[in-house]
Amino acid sequence: MEFAELIRTGQAQAELLRGPEEPPLRGTLCITGHHLLLSPGPQATPDLWLLLLRNVDSIEKRVAGDSGTITLRCKDLRVLQLDIEGVEATLDIARSIEVLLRAGQPLTGPQKRRCSEDEDLLRAVLAGAQPGARGFIVDTRSPQAAKQARMTGGGTEAKAAYPGWKRLHRPLETGRPLQESFVRLVEACGDLEQSMDRWLNRLESCRWLSHVKETLSTACLAAQSMEQEGACVLVHGAEGTDSTLLITSLAQLILDPLSRTMAGFQELIEREWIQAGHPFQLRCAHSAFSHARPKHEAPTFLLFLDCVWQLGRQFPLSLEFGEGMLLALFDHAYASPFGTFLCNNEKERCLCEVRTRTHSLWSGLSQPKEQRKLRNPLYVPNPLAIWPSAEPQSLRLWQGLFLRGTRPPEPSEVAWEKVWQIVTDQEKTEGSQPTDSASEAGP
Amino acid sequence: MGPGSSLLGRALRRVPARQPARSGWLQTEPGQSHRELSARGRRGGGSRAATGPGRAGGRIMFSLKPPRPTFRSYLLPPPQTDDKINSEPKIKKLEPVLLPGEIVVNEVNFVRKCIASDTSQYDLWGKLICSNFKISFITDDPMPLQKFHYRNLLLGEHDVPLTCIEQIVTLNDHKRKQKVLGPNQKLKFNPTELIIYCKDFRIVRFRFDESGPESAKKVCLAIAHYSQPTDLQLLFAFEYVGKKYHNSASKANGAPLGAGGSSSQKTPLFETYSDWDREVKRTGALGWRVCSINEGYMISTCLPEYFVVPSSLADQDLKVFSHSFVGRRMPFWCWSHSNGSALVRTALIRDVLQQRKIEQRICNAITKSHPQRSDVYKSDLDKTLPNIQDIQVAFVKLKQLCVNEPFEETEEKWLSSLENTRWLEYVRAFLKHAAELVYVLESKRLSVVLQEEEGRDLSCIIASLVQVMLDPYFRTITGFQSLIQKEWVMAGYPFLDRCNHLKRSEKEAPVFLLFLDTTWQLLEQCPAAFEFSETYLAVLHDSTRVALFGTFLFNSPHQRVQQSTEFAISKNIQLGDEKGLKFPSVWDWSLQFTPKDRTLFHNPFYIGKNTPCVQNGSVKSFKRTKKSYSSTLRGMPASLKNGIISEEELRPRRNSLILQVKPASLEPRDSQDWDAEQFFREWASRPADLHGTILPHLSGAHIKLWKLCYFRWVPEAQIQHGGFITVFHKLSLLADEVDVLSRALRQPRGGPVPASGPELAPSRLYFRAGGPHDAPGTPDFLSSSFPFSPVGNLCRRSISGTPLSKFLSGAKIWLSTETLANED
């Protein structure tokens, strides 16, 4: 690879600390153009530890005595610490990683005002509206913002031109405020012990949970208009590639039992996010640890995942996928060896031939080994709509993500592991023995 | 409720009110079922079984305005002939269900119980009675939108025990007057509305638009009078027990000693020598003995008759020492660790001159009782924990926050308002302190002495929590009940004052609730370690408000004996050998719930030592590995860094009663602090031993609000068909199936066991696998409030307290009116 020449030192002896749950790993550290590798000595476990360099959000080096420490903060919110023998080696490795990071940053593609898929969708909805049928347009901007957009040539639907449509404004923040909220939240979660006595105040001032609340309630509103009013709903924001997708995909999860299955959820993400042109490359260029000034970054997709997590927590049986799936999607959206989340829209993907030149995440996730981590052991198909409570009292911080690696595993998680085992065991026995002895012995 | 009803309407409607016998027409009136169904169809949008009785309502829809019952009576006059036939049984049905000794003091007919304040369409019509035990609303109308009702055998679904009433407010909306009713007060206006604020956060509203103004007034005054009795002996439990004793003929079968009483029989009450003796033996405590110097409460009126002391202290010494202690509460033993360290509670020594000497003697004696002769670790609770006033203030704030009416107002500031109540902070403070003492007992192998001014409040929580964390026995139902008997009831926790049953106490404080809350936190964090469920804890809390059980009625066991003896003499009851009257125990759950309902107390997650499901060796899966983690990394588990206040920190703050949680200091910590940190770390790195010590995670993110207890009546916070209960349900089915299967497996091995074996042993779980009427999937009636129901218990603006109610009301503003006019 062309990056290879930028690497100063290829190897060093290092110890890796990954978090309170996992044992430290000791071995030889290697840097390649894309990965950071740590191979433990032959006596230890044969597992290679591997980190995609694109996953690194920020790097911090410190030298003490004749050894150095490099702290890597990853986009998936993990914090890793490398203790490296030798000052020189430490500095070299740190420099190499830094160089690679800079070189590996994505180029911002040509910015499109609006993605064509959204316009197609818009037209199709309008054409499909039967005479007399009512429709609601959920605008995710505030009325002021919409007016401003009109001044600059952007669009809102003029009332006269769309008989039968009502416009509702549910302003959702996207872009920089959202990113800032995300950064503040991760910061607060990072030093939990510092803010212990004012923890809730701090959590509130991050405003992340109120973003979750607003998103969920708007999605409920859209879903309710469809379900109870039988009306067509058109959701749009400024460009149709951020908050719009948030609302449409959540509304589908609420209403459509199929989208709550493993396959359905993947389809939903493929359709509503990837093909609808959410600019993953731009939005996920940096995560919360980066010191770079945010330009187009926004954790819109993360916000979606968080809302799905809230749904899953309120309806623990109704989603076929579990927290593991959401975490995996989050990880891969920010840094992934798969091509699924590459590029900003379908057009770019075609140009880069992503389909033919990379592997799809979905095939990666369908490995049986992965499935166990991704599925919800308690899943029971639920044909009804699931109406979440969007009250702040019902929302919780997604600890599995935001306190990832920094908190000890909760006993309840250990209990979940147990539940998983029971359920899989049961499935196994049911699979091998068609007649269930419980039904005979029970009554 | 605005003064909406027209005067004309009232005049017209009062006609039937003068003929109380004709209550029949009222009942066919409101047409609930129709409405209920239409409302339901609108909300969930799913297939729901119509649970409402099929009375055809057929009443036309109404506007959203406050009630105008005027129309109602004339639109659908029920056929007179039918009504006359039906009127007899219906009137009979409106009779209150009374307990022995319970009498109706006052009653009023044609009362409307308000369900929602934005519409009267769901309101129920019936009779409001006030007895010497409860207020009861008797109606034939089914509760709208309610799919499940957790039945209490003592209390109907609309009943409120008098001891649960917090405040009584009467209103007259024509005169625009309002009055909070105290005892023996006069009411200068005829109330049109009565609002009962309950201690368990419920708010119940009644309207008297159609009832006789005089009788309405009388009922209000009666409720005010009877809910604020002047004397302890006027509480209903005395009347009830007196009746039982008088019916001595039926006493043999009246005393609940049948199958239902088993749980109360199993729970040691610690009233006798042998209970204490057994507890000493169970914990393997050597060097401790049961002493009986307080027999007949000769020494102290707030200690139990029997308690446990170091063997090396003679009765004579104890008698001498006792004078120096506040309330003569000398040190007494609570529990011993298997390593010999003991947990001891004591009051402060009043006598400053003697203080040193006595302290020395006691400490020496405790040291002598320790197998390793270890030192004694003293923990002064008054100086490290919030006091009872703080707790009460926090609780009042929490209550305001939870029942806040325009619920949306709290929305933006919810988290900070919650924090400002300081309730969660106190919950954490108690858990933290208990965890620190666990470290001292288990790792440092020191005996711990809990010191508190009187030793009757904070010591109760800390002593119980330490034992719950250390001893798996106290995490079973029987064990937990015996713990409450031992550390609360017998140890002299002043239930009467703290629960404020007589409404005159200045020292009301929910210390017991705080204990249940802290226990809930442990349960939440370690679900597999507890035999009981959160429903059990909530129901236990509710039971403190039912003035029928002797358990939670008195300030001390002595008060029970003294008061009941007085009462017995005044009522001519022969007590015989008994010490005071035998009040029903709250542990006799059969008095309150059917066996089936009681199974909801069982936690399906629980992996008990005796349950077969653990014995296949799969406990091994609980392993987890954890190695040291450099503290230079961000986000060390907060509990480790900050979990311990060093002794140095504890001591100098003599005046501060407010808990201070300092941010982790950067200066080097002393060795003990470091040791404690190490202890917590090591504990966390070991596989979780559900039958050993459990410790809580203490970071801000881990302490949660107990939603089932505080939010069960709030429709807005309810999650329909969701919430934790769905997991509970599913796991119950799994656990039950495992039970059934393992029972089936054991049968052939055990030889000729009767075939009816599995049927004889009732399931420990509420939800059973493969039951006859269990359809696969999640039952319709589950919600995050299960088994409680917000409907009718908290009069809110809107009944459709689904999370969507806000959209419905909000959408009305945005959407065109024609789309939503027929919504409500």
Coordinates of C-alpha atoms in Angstrom, one line a residue, chain A residues 39-374:
Chain A
S39 CA 0.4 -10.7 18.1
P40 CA 0.9 -12.3 21.5
G41 CA 3.9 -14.5 22.0
P42 CA 3.6 -18.2 21.1
Q43 CA 2.9 -19.2 24.6
A44 CA -0.2 -17.1 24.9
T45 CA -3.4 -17.4 23.1
P46 CA -3.0 -17.6 19.4
D47 CA -5.5 -14.9 18.8
L48 CA -4.3 -11.9 16.9
W49 CA -5.7 -8.6 18.0
L50 CA -6.5 -6.3 15.2
L51 CA -7.6 -2.7 15.0
L52 CA -8.8 -0.9 11.9
L53 CA -6.8 2.3 11.8
R54 CA -9.9 4.2 10.5
N55 CA -11.5 3.4 13.8
V56 CA -9.1 5.7 15.6
D57 CA -10.7 9.0 16.5
S58 CA -7.9 10.6 18.5
I59 CA -4.5 9.6 19.8
E60 CA -2.6 10.7 22.8
K61 CA 1.0 9.8 23.7
R62 CA 2.8 10.1 26.9
V63 CA 6.4 9.1 27.8
A64 CA 7.6 8.2 31.3
G65 CA 11.0 6.7 32.0
D66 CA 12.0 4.3 29.3
S67 CA 8.5 3.3 28.2
G68 CA 5.7 5.2 26.7
T69 CA 1.9 5.0 26.7
I70 CA -0.3 5.7 23.7
T71 CA -4.0 6.1 24.3
L72 CA -6.2 5.5 21.3
R73 CA -9.8 6.8 21.5
C74 CA -11.8 5.0 18.9
K75 CA -14.9 6.1 17.0
D76 CA -16.8 3.3 18.5
L77 CA -16.2 5.0 21.9
R78 CA -13.7 2.3 23.1
V79 CA -10.6 3.6 24.7
L80 CA -7.4 1.5 24.3
Q81 CA -4.1 1.9 26.0
L82 CA -0.9 0.7 24.6
D83 CA 2.1 0.5 26.9
I84 CA 5.2 0.3 24.7
E85 CA 8.7 -0.4 25.7
G86 CA 11.2 2.2 24.6
V87 CA 10.7 5.9 24.2
E88 CA 11.8 6.0 20.6
A89 CA 9.5 3.2 19.7
T90 CA 6.6 4.9 21.3
L91 CA 7.2 8.1 19.6
D92 CA 7.7 6.4 16.2
I93 CA 4.6 4.4 16.5
A94 CA 2.5 7.3 17.6
R95 CA 3.8 9.4 14.7
S96 CA 3.1 6.6 12.3
I97 CA -0.5 6.2 13.5
E98 CA -1.0 10.0 13.3
V99 CA 0.3 10.2 9.8
L100 CA -1.8 7.3 8.7
L101 CA -4.9 8.9 10.3
R102 CA -4.4 12.1 8.4
A103 CA -3.8 10.3 5.2
G104 CA -6.7 8.0 5.7
Q105 CA -9.2 10.7 6.2
P106 CA -12.0 10.5 3.7
L107 CA -12.4 13.0 0.9
T108 CA -15.6 15.0 1.1
G109 CA -17.6 14.2 -2.0
P110 CA -19.5 16.7 -4.0
Q111 CA -22.3 17.9 -1.9
K112 CA -25.7 17.5 -3.4
R113 CA -28.5 19.7 -2.4
R114 CA -31.0 16.9 -2.3
C115 CA -30.7 13.3 -3.2
S116 CA -32.7 12.1 -6.1
E117 CA -34.1 9.1 -4.3
D118 CA -35.9 11.4 -1.9
E119 CA -37.3 13.4 -4.7
D120 CA -38.6 10.3 -6.3
L121 CA -40.2 9.2 -3.1
L122 CA -41.8 12.6 -2.7
R123 CA -43.3 12.5 -6.2
A124 CA -44.5 9.0 -5.7
V125 CA -46.3 9.8 -2.5
L126 CA -48.0 12.8 -4.0
A127 CA -49.1 10.9 -7.0
G128 CA -50.4 8.1 -4.9
A129 CA -52.7 10.3 -2.8
Q130 CA -56.2 9.5 -3.7
P131 CA -58.6 12.4 -4.2
G132 CA -60.2 13.1 -0.9
A133 CA -57.5 11.3 1.1
R134 CA -55.8 13.4 3.7
G135 CA -52.1 13.7 4.1
F136 CA -49.8 15.2 6.6
I137 CA -46.5 16.7 5.8
V138 CA -44.2 16.3 8.8
D139 CA -41.6 19.0 8.4
T140 CA -38.6 18.4 10.7
R141 CA -37.6 22.0 10.6
S142 CA -39.1 24.8 12.6
P143 CA -41.4 27.1 10.7
Q144 CA -38.8 29.8 10.7
A145 CA -36.2 27.6 9.3
A146 CA -38.5 26.5 6.6
K147 CA -39.3 30.1 5.7
Q148 CA -35.6 30.8 5.6
A149 CA -35.1 27.9 3.3
R150 CA -37.7 29.3 0.9
M151 CA -35.8 32.5 0.7
T152 CA -32.7 30.7 -0.5
G153 CA -34.7 28.7 -3.0
G154 CA -35.3 25.7 -0.9
G155 CA -38.8 24.2 -0.8
T156 CA -41.8 23.9 1.4
E157 CA -45.1 22.9 -0.1
A158 CA -47.2 25.9 -0.7
K159 CA -50.6 25.3 1.0
A160 CA -52.6 26.2 -2.1
A161 CA -50.7 23.9 -4.3
Y162 CA -51.3 20.8 -2.2
P163 CA -55.0 20.5 -1.3
G164 CA -55.6 17.9 1.3
W165 CA -52.3 18.2 2.9
K166 CA -51.5 19.7 6.2
R167 CA -48.1 20.7 7.3
L168 CA -46.8 20.0 10.8
H169 CA -43.6 21.4 12.0
R170 CA -41.7 19.3 14.5
P171 CA -38.3 20.9 14.6
L172 CA -35.5 18.3 15.1
E173 CA -32.0 19.4 15.4
T174 CA -29.4 17.9 13.2
G175 CA -25.9 18.8 12.2
R176 CA -23.7 20.6 14.6
P177 CA -25.9 20.8 17.6
L178 CA -26.4 17.1 17.5
Q179 CA -22.7 16.4 17.1
E180 CA -22.0 18.7 20.0
S181 CA -24.5 17.0 22.1
F182 CA -22.9 13.7 21.3
V183 CA -19.5 15.0 22.2
R184 CA -20.6 16.4 25.5
L185 CA -22.4 13.2 26.4
V186 CA -19.4 11.0 25.7
E187 CA -17.3 13.5 27.7
A188 CA -19.7 13.2 30.6
C189 CA -19.7 9.5 30.5
G190 CA -16.0 9.4 30.3
D191 CA -15.5 10.9 33.7
L192 CA -18.4 9.5 35.5
E193 CA -16.7 9.6 38.8
Q194 CA -16.0 13.3 38.5
S195 CA -19.6 14.2 37.9
M196 CA -21.1 11.6 40.3
D197 CA -23.0 14.0 42.5
R198 CA -24.4 16.0 39.7
W199 CA -24.6 13.2 37.2
L200 CA -28.2 13.7 36.2
N201 CA -27.8 17.5 35.8
R202 CA -24.8 16.8 33.6
L203 CA -26.7 14.2 31.6
E204 CA -29.5 16.6 31.1
S205 CA -27.3 19.4 29.9
C206 CA -25.9 17.2 27.2
R207 CA -29.4 17.3 25.7
W208 CA -28.8 13.9 24.1
L209 CA -31.8 12.3 25.7
S210 CA -34.0 15.2 24.7
H211 CA -33.0 14.6 21.1
V212 CA -34.0 11.0 21.6
K213 CA -37.3 12.1 23.0
E214 CA -38.0 14.6 20.2
T215 CA -37.1 12.0 17.6
L216 CA -39.2 9.3 19.1
S217 CA -42.2 11.5 19.6
T218 CA -42.1 12.8 16.0
A219 CA -41.8 9.3 14.8
C220 CA -44.8 8.4 16.9
L221 CA -46.7 11.3 15.5
A222 CA -46.0 10.2 11.9
A223 CA -46.9 6.6 12.8
Q224 CA -50.0 7.7 14.5
S225 CA -51.2 9.8 11.6
M226 CA -50.9 6.7 9.4
E227 CA -52.3 4.2 11.8
Q228 CA -55.2 6.1 13.4
E229 CA -56.0 8.7 10.8
G230 CA -55.3 6.4 7.8
A231 CA -53.6 9.4 6.2
C232 CA -50.6 9.6 3.9
V233 CA -47.6 11.0 5.6
L234 CA -44.8 12.8 3.9
V235 CA -41.8 13.5 6.0
H236 CA -39.2 15.9 5.0
G237 CA -36.5 18.1 6.4
A238 CA -34.0 20.3 4.6
E239 CA -32.3 17.7 2.4
G240 CA -34.2 14.6 3.1
T241 CA -31.1 12.7 4.1
D242 CA -31.0 13.1 7.9
S243 CA -33.9 13.7 10.1
T244 CA -36.3 12.6 7.4
L245 CA -34.7 9.1 7.4
L246 CA -34.8 9.1 11.2
I247 CA -38.5 9.6 11.3
T248 CA -39.5 7.4 8.4
S249 CA -37.4 4.4 9.6
L250 CA -38.6 4.7 13.2
A251 CA -42.2 5.0 12.1
Q252 CA -41.8 1.8 10.2
L253 CA -40.3 0.0 13.2
I254 CA -43.3 1.1 15.3
L255 CA -45.9 0.0 12.8
D256 CA -44.4 -2.8 10.8
P257 CA -43.7 -6.1 12.6
L258 CA -41.6 -7.2 9.6
S259 CA -39.1 -4.5 10.0
R260 CA -38.5 -5.7 13.6
T261 CA -37.1 -9.0 12.4
M262 CA -33.5 -9.5 11.7
A263 CA -33.9 -9.5 8.0
G264 CA -36.4 -6.8 8.0
F265 CA -34.2 -4.5 10.0
Q266 CA -31.3 -5.0 7.7
E267 CA -33.6 -4.2 4.8
L268 CA -34.9 -1.2 6.5
I269 CA -31.4 0.2 7.0
E270 CA -30.4 -0.7 3.5
R271 CA -33.5 1.0 2.1
E272 CA -34.1 3.9 4.4
W273 CA -30.5 4.9 5.1
I274 CA -28.0 3.5 2.7
Q275 CA -30.1 3.7 -0.5
A276 CA -31.9 6.8 0.6
G277 CA -28.6 8.6 0.6
H278 CA -27.7 9.3 4.1
P279 CA -24.1 10.7 3.7
F280 CA -22.4 8.2 6.0
Q281 CA -19.0 9.3 4.8
L282 CA -19.6 12.9 5.8
R283 CA -21.6 12.3 8.9
C284 CA -19.4 9.6 10.4
A285 CA -16.0 11.0 9.5
H286 CA -15.3 11.7 13.1
S287 CA -16.8 10.4 16.3
A288 CA -16.9 12.1 19.7
F289 CA -13.2 12.0 20.6
S290 CA -11.9 13.8 17.6
H291 CA -10.4 17.2 18.1
A292 CA -11.1 18.3 14.6
R293 CA -13.7 20.9 14.1
P294 CA -16.9 19.3 13.0
K295 CA -17.9 20.2 9.4
H296 CA -20.5 17.8 8.3
E297 CA -20.3 15.3 11.1
A298 CA -23.5 14.4 12.9
P299 CA -24.5 11.3 14.7
T300 CA -27.8 11.1 13.0
F301 CA -27.5 7.4 12.5
L302 CA -26.4 6.9 16.1
L303 CA -29.5 8.8 17.2
F304 CA -31.5 6.4 15.2
L305 CA -29.8 3.4 16.8
D306 CA -30.4 4.9 20.2
C307 CA -34.1 5.4 19.5
V308 CA -34.2 1.7 18.4
W309 CA -32.5 0.7 21.6
Q310 CA -35.1 2.6 23.5
L311 CA -37.8 0.8 21.6
G312 CA -36.1 -2.5 22.4
R313 CA -35.9 -1.6 26.0
Q314 CA -39.5 -0.7 26.3
F315 CA -40.6 -3.7 24.3
P316 CA -38.0 -6.3 25.2
L317 CA -39.6 -9.1 23.3
S318 CA -40.6 -7.4 20.1
L319 CA -37.3 -6.9 18.3
E320 CA -35.6 -9.9 16.9
F321 CA -32.2 -8.3 17.1
G322 CA -30.6 -7.3 20.3
E323 CA -28.3 -4.6 21.6
G324 CA -25.4 -6.4 20.0
M325 CA -26.8 -5.7 16.5
L326 CA -27.1 -2.0 17.3
L327 CA -23.6 -1.8 18.6
A328 CA -22.3 -3.6 15.6
L329 CA -24.1 -1.2 13.2
F330 CA -22.7 1.7 15.1
D331 CA -19.2 0.3 14.9
H332 CA -19.4 -0.4 11.3
A333 CA -21.0 2.9 10.4
Y334 CA -17.9 4.7 11.8
A335 CA -15.2 2.3 10.7
S336 CA -15.7 -0.9 8.9
P337 CA -13.8 -3.5 6.9
F338 CA -17.0 -3.9 4.9
G339 CA -18.2 -1.6 2.1
T340 CA -21.8 -1.2 3.1
F341 CA -21.5 2.1 4.8
L342 CA -18.9 3.6 2.4
C343 CA -19.7 6.7 0.4
N344 CA -22.4 9.2 0.7
N345 CA -25.0 8.0 -1.8
E346 CA -25.8 5.4 -4.4
K347 CA -24.3 7.4 -7.1
E348 CA -20.9 7.6 -5.5
R349 CA -21.1 3.9 -4.6
C350 CA -21.7 3.1 -8.3
L351 CA -18.7 5.2 -9.3
C352 CA -16.5 3.6 -6.8
E353 CA -17.8 0.2 -7.6
V354 CA -18.3 -0.5 -3.9
R355 CA -20.6 -3.4 -4.6
T356 CA -18.1 -5.4 -6.6
R357 CA -15.0 -4.4 -4.8
T358 CA -16.0 -4.8 -1.1
H359 CA -17.8 -7.3 1.0
S360 CA -21.2 -6.5 2.3
L361 CA -21.7 -6.1 6.0
W362 CA -24.9 -8.1 5.9
S363 CA -23.2 -11.2 4.7
G364 CA -20.6 -10.6 7.5
L365 CA -23.3 -10.4 10.1
S366 CA -25.1 -13.5 8.9
Q367 CA -22.3 -15.7 10.0
P368 CA -23.7 -18.1 12.7
K369 CA -20.9 -17.0 15.1
E370 CA -22.0 -13.4 14.8
Q371 CA -25.7 -14.2 15.0
R372 CA -25.5 -15.3 18.6
K373 CA -24.3 -11.8 19.6
L374 CA -26.8 -10.0 17.5

